[in-house]
mmCIF file with all atom_site columns, C-alpha atoms in Angstrom:
data_model
loop_
_atom_site.group_PDB
_atom_site.id
_atom_site.type_symbol
_atom_site.label_atom_id
_atom_site.label_alt_id
_atom_site.label_comp_id
_atom_site.label_asym_id
_atom_site.label_entity_id
_atom_site.label_seq_id
_atom_site.pdbx_PDB_ins_code
_atom_site.Cartn_x
_atom_site.Cartn_y
_atom_site.Cartn_z
_atom_site.occupancy
_atom_site.B_iso_or_equiv
_atom_site.pdbx_formal_charge
_atom_site.auth_seq_id
_atom_site.auth_comp_id
_atom_site.auth_asym_id
_atom_site.auth_atom_id
_atom_site.pdbx_PDB_model_num
ATOM 1   C CA . MET A 1 1   ? 103.705 97.210  122.909 1.00 0.00 ? 29  MET A CA 1
ATOM 2   C CA . ILE A 1 2   ? 101.592 96.013  119.975 1.00 0.00 ? 30  ILE A CA 1
ATOM 3   C CA . GLN A 1 3   ? 98.443  98.132  119.311 1.00 0.00 ? 31  GLN A CA 1
ATOM 4   C CA . ILE A 1 4   ? 95.905  97.662  116.562 1.00 0.00 ? 32  ILE A CA 1
ATOM 5   C CA . ASN A 1 5   ? 93.497  99.529  114.671 1.00 0.00 ? 33  ASN A CA 1
ATOM 6   C CA . GLN A 1 6   ? 90.085  97.902  114.665 1.00 0.00 ? 34  GLN A CA 1
ATOM 7   C CA . SER A 1 7   ? 88.843  100.322 111.976 1.00 0.00 ? 35  SER A CA 1
ATOM 8   C CA . SER A 1 8   ? 91.632  99.786  109.705 1.00 0.00 ? 36  SER A CA 1
ATOM 9   C CA . SER A 1 9   ? 90.970  97.916  106.408 1.00 0.00 ? 37  SER A CA 1
ATOM 10  C CA . GLU A 1 10  ? 94.216  96.053  107.210 1.00 0.00 ? 38  GLU A CA 1
ATOM 11  C CA . PRO A 1 11  ? 93.906  92.761  108.642 1.00 0.00 ? 39  PRO A CA 1
ATOM 12  C CA . ILE A 1 12  ? 94.905  92.511  112.286 1.00 0.00 ? 40  ILE A CA 1
ATOM 13  C CA . TYR A 1 13  ? 97.310  89.602  111.728 1.00 0.00 ? 41  TYR A CA 1
ATOM 14  C CA . GLU A 1 14  ? 99.300  91.860  109.360 1.00 0.00 ? 42  GLU A CA 1
ATOM 15  C CA . GLN A 1 15  ? 99.302  94.650  111.937 1.00 0.00 ? 43  GLN A CA 1
ATOM 16  C CA . ILE A 1 16  ? 101.069 92.786  114.497 1.00 0.00 ? 44  ILE A CA 1
ATOM 17  C CA . ILE A 1 17  ? 103.310 91.433  111.925 1.00 0.00 ? 45  ILE A CA 1
ATOM 18  C CA . LYS A 1 18  ? 104.275 95.005  110.827 1.00 0.00 ? 46  LYS A CA 1
ATOM 19  C CA . GLN A 1 19  ? 104.520 96.142  114.357 1.00 0.00 ? 47  GLN A CA 1
ATOM 20  C CA . TYR A 1 20  ? 106.953 93.371  115.331 1.00 0.00 ? 48  TYR A CA 1
ATOM 21  C CA . LYS A 1 21  ? 109.058 94.458  112.098 1.00 0.00 ? 49  LYS A CA 1
ATOM 22  C CA . TYR A 1 22  ? 109.190 97.911  113.297 1.00 0.00 ? 50  TYR A CA 1
ATOM 23  C CA . LEU A 1 23  ? 110.041 97.061  116.993 1.00 0.00 ? 51  LEU A CA 1
ATOM 24  C CA . VAL A 1 24  ? 113.210 94.953  115.593 1.00 0.00 ? 52  VAL A CA 1
ATOM 25  C CA . LEU A 1 25  ? 114.236 97.416  112.982 1.00 0.00 ? 53  LEU A CA 1
ATOM 26  C CA . GLN A 1 26  ? 114.259 100.193 115.770 1.00 0.00 ? 54  GLN A CA 1
ATOM 27  C CA . GLY A 1 27  ? 116.112 98.137  118.140 1.00 0.00 ? 55  GLY A CA 1
ATOM 28  C CA . TYR A 1 28  ? 113.529 97.801  120.571 1.00 0.00 ? 56  TYR A CA 1
ATOM 29  C CA . LEU A 1 29  ? 113.399 94.253  120.456 1.00 0.00 ? 57  LEU A CA 1
ATOM 30  C CA . LYS A 1 30  ? 116.675 92.413  120.095 1.00 0.00 ? 58  LYS A CA 1
ATOM 31  C CA . SER A 1 31  ? 117.857 88.948  119.162 1.00 0.00 ? 59  SER A CA 1
ATOM 32  C CA . GLY A 1 32  ? 116.782 86.538  122.091 1.00 0.00 ? 60  GLY A CA 1
ATOM 33  C CA . ASP A 1 33  ? 114.346 88.810  123.626 1.00 0.00 ? 61  ASP A CA 1
ATOM 34  C CA . ALA A 1 34  ? 111.086 87.183  124.830 1.00 0.00 ? 62  ALA A CA 1
ATOM 35  C CA . ILE A 1 35  ? 107.648 88.283  123.382 1.00 0.00 ? 63  ILE A CA 1
ATOM 36  C CA . LEU A 1 36  ? 104.396 87.641  124.667 1.00 0.00 ? 64  LEU A CA 1
ATOM 37  C CA . SER A 1 37  ? 102.685 84.229  124.085 1.00 0.00 ? 65  SER A CA 1
ATOM 38  C CA . VAL A 1 38  ? 100.159 83.746  121.790 1.00 0.00 ? 66  VAL A CA 1
ATOM 39  C CA . ARG A 1 39  ? 97.354  83.653  124.379 1.00 0.00 ? 67  ARG A CA 1
ATOM 40  C CA . LYS A 1 40  ? 98.645  86.669  126.105 1.00 0.00 ? 68  LYS A CA 1
ATOM 41  C CA . LEU A 1 41  ? 98.824  88.907  123.171 1.00 0.00 ? 69  LEU A CA 1
ATOM 42  C CA . ALA A 1 42  ? 95.489  87.725  122.111 1.00 0.00 ? 70  ALA A CA 1
ATOM 43  C CA . LEU A 1 43  ? 94.015  88.755  125.495 1.00 0.00 ? 71  LEU A CA 1
ATOM 44  C CA . GLN A 1 44  ? 96.085  92.056  125.527 1.00 0.00 ? 72  GLN A CA 1
ATOM 45  C CA . LEU A 1 45  ? 94.616  93.099  122.182 1.00 0.00 ? 73  LEU A CA 1
ATOM 46  C CA . SER A 1 46  ? 91.052  91.444  122.504 1.00 0.00 ? 74  SER A CA 1
ATOM 47  C CA . VAL A 1 47  ? 91.546  89.549  119.511 1.00 0.00 ? 75  VAL A CA 1
ATOM 48  C CA . THR A 1 48  ? 91.314  85.689  118.971 1.00 0.00 ? 76  THR A CA 1
ATOM 49  C CA . PRO A 1 49  ? 94.419  83.636  119.703 1.00 0.00 ? 77  PRO A CA 1
ATOM 50  C CA . GLY A 1 50  ? 94.068  82.228  115.949 1.00 0.00 ? 78  GLY A CA 1
ATOM 51  C CA . THR A 1 51  ? 94.613  85.797  114.600 1.00 0.00 ? 79  THR A CA 1
ATOM 52  C CA . VAL A 1 52  ? 97.863  86.136  116.626 1.00 0.00 ? 80  VAL A CA 1
ATOM 53  C CA . ALA A 1 53  ? 98.963  82.646  115.794 1.00 0.00 ? 81  ALA A CA 1
ATOM 54  C CA . LYS A 1 54  ? 98.643  83.443  112.146 1.00 0.00 ? 82  LYS A CA 1
ATOM 55  C CA . ALA A 1 55  ? 100.858 86.400  112.667 1.00 0.00 ? 83  ALA A CA 1
ATOM 56  C CA . TYR A 1 56  ? 103.334 84.540  114.788 1.00 0.00 ? 84  TYR A CA 1
ATOM 57  C CA . GLN A 1 57  ? 103.607 81.526  112.013 1.00 0.00 ? 85  GLN A CA 1
ATOM 58  C CA . GLU A 1 58  ? 104.293 84.394  109.365 1.00 0.00 ? 86  GLU A CA 1
ATOM 59  C CA . LEU A 1 59  ? 107.001 85.973  111.489 1.00 0.00 ? 87  LEU A CA 1
ATOM 60  C CA . GLU A 1 60  ? 108.555 82.609  112.191 1.00 0.00 ? 88  GLU A CA 1
ATOM 61  C CA . ARG A 1 61  ? 108.396 81.717  108.392 1.00 0.00 ? 89  ARG A CA 1
ATOM 62  C CA . ILE A 1 62  ? 110.321 84.904  107.596 1.00 0.00 ? 90  ILE A CA 1
ATOM 63  C CA . GLY A 1 63  ? 112.822 84.423  110.273 1.00 0.00 ? 91  GLY A CA 1
ATOM 64  C CA . ILE A 1 64  ? 112.074 87.203  112.594 1.00 0.00 ? 92  ILE A CA 1
ATOM 65  C CA . ILE A 1 65  ? 110.913 85.094  115.652 1.00 0.00 ? 93  ILE A CA 1
ATOM 66  C CA . GLN A 1 66  ? 111.359 81.600  116.624 1.00 0.00 ? 94  GLN A CA 1
ATOM 67  C CA . THR A 1 67  ? 109.184 79.613  119.062 1.00 0.00 ? 95  THR A CA 1
ATOM 68  C CA . ILE A 1 68  ? 110.997 77.055  121.616 1.00 0.00 ? 96  ILE A CA 1
ATOM 69  C CA . ARG A 1 69  ? 108.569 74.406  122.786 1.00 0.00 ? 97  ARG A CA 1
ATOM 70  C CA . GLY A 1 70  ? 108.052 74.621  126.498 1.00 0.00 ? 98  GLY A CA 1
ATOM 71  C CA . LYS A 1 71  ? 110.261 77.888  126.767 1.00 0.00 ? 99  LYS A CA 1
ATOM 72  C CA . GLY A 1 72  ? 108.354 80.508  124.787 1.00 0.00 ? 100 GLY A CA 1
ATOM 73  C CA . THR A 1 73  ? 108.720 82.939  121.772 1.00 0.00 ? 101 THR A CA 1
ATOM 74  C CA . PHE A 1 74  ? 111.834 84.840  120.930 1.00 0.00 ? 102 PHE A CA 1
ATOM 75  C CA . ILE A 1 75  ? 113.171 87.266  118.448 1.00 0.00 ? 103 ILE A CA 1
ATOM 76  C CA . ALA A 1 76  ? 115.329 85.166  116.246 1.00 0.00 ? 104 ALA A CA 1
ATOM 77  C CA . LYS A 1 77  ? 119.004 85.009  116.584 1.00 0.00 ? 105 LYS A CA 1
ATOM 78  C CA . GLU A 1 78  ? 119.598 86.418  113.284 1.00 0.00 ? 106 GLU A CA 1
ATOM 79  C CA . PRO A 1 79  ? 116.313 88.173  112.446 1.00 0.00 ? 107 PRO A CA 1
ATOM 80  C CA . MET A 1 80  ? 115.254 89.003  108.841 1.00 0.00 ? 108 MET A CA 1
ATOM 81  C CA . GLN A 1 81  ? 118.125 87.255  106.959 1.00 0.00 ? 109 GLN A CA 1
ATOM 82  C CA . LYS A 1 82  ? 116.023 85.789  104.133 1.00 0.00 ? 110 LYS A CA 1
ATOM 83  C CA . THR A 1 83  ? 115.571 87.393  100.854 1.00 0.00 ? 111 THR A CA 1
ATOM 84  C CA . ASP A 1 84  ? 111.793 87.068  99.509  1.00 0.00 ? 112 ASP A CA 1
ATOM 85  C CA . GLU A 1 85  ? 112.410 88.121  95.815  1.00 0.00 ? 113 GLU A CA 1
ATOM 86  C CA . ALA A 1 86  ? 108.680 88.014  95.076  1.00 0.00 ? 114 ALA A CA 1
ATOM 87  C CA . ALA A 1 87  ? 108.084 90.362  98.056  1.00 0.00 ? 115 ALA A CA 1
ATOM 88  C CA . ILE A 1 88  ? 110.870 92.793  96.949  1.00 0.00 ? 116 ILE A CA 1
ATOM 89  C CA . GLU A 1 89  ? 109.178 92.970  93.687  1.00 0.00 ? 117 GLU A CA 1
ATOM 90  C CA . LYS A 1 90  ? 105.834 93.325  95.048  1.00 0.00 ? 118 LYS A CA 1
ATOM 91  C CA . TYR A 1 91  ? 106.834 96.309  97.218  1.00 0.00 ? 119 TYR A CA 1
ATOM 92  C CA . ARG A 1 92  ? 108.940 97.967  94.295  1.00 0.00 ? 120 ARG A CA 1
ATOM 93  C CA . ASP A 1 93  ? 105.985 97.775  92.046  1.00 0.00 ? 121 ASP A CA 1
ATOM 94  C CA . ALA A 1 94  ? 103.946 99.429  94.692  1.00 0.00 ? 122 ALA A CA 1
ATOM 95  C CA . LEU A 1 95  ? 106.384 102.260 94.544  1.00 0.00 ? 123 LEU A CA 1
ATOM 96  C CA . ARG A 1 96  ? 105.761 102.723 90.807  1.00 0.00 ? 124 ARG A CA 1
ATOM 97  C CA . PRO A 1 97  ? 102.381 104.702 91.061  1.00 0.00 ? 125 PRO A CA 1
ATOM 98  C CA . VAL A 1 98  ? 103.769 106.711 94.203  1.00 0.00 ? 126 VAL A CA 1
ATOM 99  C CA . CYS A 1 99  ? 106.557 108.085 92.220  1.00 0.00 ? 127 CYS A CA 1
ATOM 100 C CA . MET A 1 100 ? 104.304 108.700 89.109  1.00 0.00 ? 128 MET A CA 1
ATOM 101 C CA . GLU A 1 101 ? 102.233 110.944 91.070  1.00 0.00 ? 129 GLU A CA 1
ATOM 102 C CA . LEU A 1 102 ? 105.211 112.726 92.720  1.00 0.00 ? 130 LEU A CA 1
ATOM 103 C CA . LEU A 1 103 ? 106.835 113.482 89.541  1.00 0.00 ? 131 LEU A CA 1
ATOM 104 C CA . TYR A 1 104 ? 103.543 114.434 88.121  1.00 0.00 ? 132 TYR A CA 1
ATOM 105 C CA . LEU A 1 105 ? 103.242 116.861 91.098  1.00 0.00 ? 133 LEU A CA 1
ATOM 106 C CA . GLY A 1 106 ? 106.590 118.708 89.992  1.00 0.00 ? 134 GLY A CA 1
ATOM 107 C CA . VAL A 1 107 ? 108.866 116.593 92.520  1.00 0.00 ? 135 VAL A CA 1
ATOM 108 C CA . THR A 1 108 ? 112.101 115.919 91.193  1.00 0.00 ? 136 THR A CA 1
ATOM 109 C CA . THR A 1 109 ? 113.885 112.476 91.123  1.00 0.00 ? 137 THR A CA 1
ATOM 110 C CA . GLU A 1 110 ? 116.392 113.729 93.732  1.00 0.00 ? 138 GLU A CA 1
ATOM 111 C CA . GLN A 1 111 ? 113.608 114.990 96.060  1.00 0.00 ? 139 GLN A CA 1
ATOM 112 C CA . ILE A 1 112 ? 111.853 111.543 95.769  1.00 0.00 ? 140 ILE A CA 1
ATOM 113 C CA . LYS A 1 113 ? 115.395 109.988 96.456  1.00 0.00 ? 141 LYS A CA 1
ATOM 114 C CA . GLU A 1 114 ? 115.756 112.093 99.472  1.00 0.00 ? 142 GLU A CA 1
ATOM 115 C CA . TYR A 1 115 ? 112.158 111.366 100.699 1.00 0.00 ? 143 TYR A CA 1
ATOM 116 C CA . VAL A 1 116 ? 112.891 107.531 100.643 1.00 0.00 ? 144 VAL A CA 1
ATOM 117 C CA . ASP A 1 117 ? 116.126 108.125 102.358 1.00 0.00 ? 145 ASP A CA 1
ATOM 118 C CA . THR A 1 118 ? 114.342 110.055 105.235 1.00 0.00 ? 146 THR A CA 1
ATOM 119 C CA . ILE A 1 119 ? 111.724 107.292 105.539 1.00 0.00 ? 147 ILE A CA 1
ATOM 120 C CA . CYS A 1 120 ? 114.214 104.599 105.717 1.00 0.00 ? 148 CYS A CA 1
ATOM 121 C CA . SER A 1 121 ? 116.111 106.297 108.302 1.00 0.00 ? 149 SER A CA 1
ATOM 122 C CA . GLU A 1 122 ? 112.937 106.541 110.391 1.00 0.00 ? 150 GLU A CA 1
ATOM 123 C CA . PHE A 1 123 ? 113.059 102.728 110.620 1.00 0.00 ? 151 PHE A CA 1
ATOM 124 C CA . THR A 1 124 ? 116.873 102.197 110.884 1.00 0.00 ? 152 THR A CA 1
ATOM 125 C CA . ASP A 1 125 ? 118.350 105.270 112.757 1.00 0.00 ? 153 ASP A CA 1
ATOM 126 C CA . THR A 1 126 ? 118.125 105.134 116.594 1.00 0.00 ? 154 THR A CA 1
ATOM 127 C CA . ASP A 1 127 ? 118.119 108.914 116.622 1.00 0.00 ? 155 ASP A CA 1
ATOM 128 C CA . THR A 1 128 ? 114.841 109.175 114.639 1.00 0.00 ? 156 THR A CA 1
ATOM 129 C CA . ARG A 1 129 ? 112.305 107.106 116.629 1.00 0.00 ? 157 ARG A CA 1
ATOM 130 C CA . VAL A 1 130 ? 109.673 109.898 117.122 1.00 0.00 ? 158 VAL A CA 1
ATOM 131 C CA . LYS A 1 131 ? 107.697 109.119 114.343 1.00 0.00 ? 159 LYS A CA 1
ATOM 132 C CA . TYR A 1 132 ? 106.229 105.792 115.003 1.00 0.00 ? 160 TYR A CA 1
ATOM 133 C CA . ASN A 1 133 ? 104.993 103.586 117.748 1.00 0.00 ? 161 ASN A CA 1
ATOM 134 C CA . THR A 1 134 ? 108.181 104.738 120.023 1.00 0.00 ? 162 THR A CA 1
ATOM 135 C CA . LEU A 1 135 ? 108.047 102.951 123.145 1.00 0.00 ? 163 LEU A CA 1
ATOM 136 C CA . PRO A 1 136 ? 111.189 102.912 125.527 1.00 0.00 ? 164 PRO A CA 1
ATOM 137 C CA . ARG A 1 137 ? 112.970 99.538  125.871 1.00 0.00 ? 165 ARG A CA 1
ATOM 138 C CA . ALA A 1 138 ? 112.233 99.401  129.543 1.00 0.00 ? 166 ALA A CA 1
ATOM 139 C CA . VAL A 1 139 ? 108.331 99.334  128.622 1.00 0.00 ? 167 VAL A CA 1
ATOM 140 C CA . ILE A 1 140 ? 108.616 96.603  126.007 1.00 0.00 ? 168 ILE A CA 1
ATOM 141 C CA . SER A 1 141 ? 110.783 94.508  128.343 1.00 0.00 ? 169 SER A CA 1
ATOM 142 C CA . GLN A 1 142 ? 108.310 94.900  131.339 1.00 0.00 ? 170 GLN A CA 1
ATOM 143 C CA . ALA A 1 143 ? 105.640 93.696  128.747 1.00 0.00 ? 171 ALA A CA 1
ATOM 144 C CA . CYS A 1 144 ? 107.524 90.893  127.970 1.00 0.00 ? 172 CYS A CA 1
ATOM 145 C CA . ASP A 1 145 ? 108.600 89.793  131.262 1.00 0.00 ? 173 ASP A CA 1
ATOM 146 C CA . ASP A 1 146 ? 104.801 89.729  132.283 1.00 0.00 ? 174 ASP A CA 1
ATOM 147 C CA . ASP A 1 147 ? 104.506 86.949  130.024 1.00 0.00 ? 175 ASP A CA 1
ATOM 148 C CA . ARG A 1 148 ? 107.048 84.697  132.302 1.00 0.00 ? 176 ARG A CA 1
#
């Protein structure tokens, strides 16, 4: 379910966070679904439990998962309801140089908006799950069931 790229410059815990966000956005993981324990995911990925724990702490902080002592870790009942203005500002600012480069290359503002719409639909439209880590729900459920 979760795959990491050891040669990426992106920290492993951030790769884990991004992949869980993607799986929730795409509907592969739904509210109440169990996810692997820290220990099991660490073993599966061949990383330290501390790395997975750091990712899970951040996912819990932003409201995507919840841990119930003695029961396990689950996708939160209302995932992603918190608005983090600082994070929004950071990512909006990250778009500036990309837009500047595209405009410099002769891409129109309308084309840029279409690009953004297309990219967003890849994360939110259930019919466009072909671009990224697309696992059937049955595979994800089986992986999570192995944890119980």
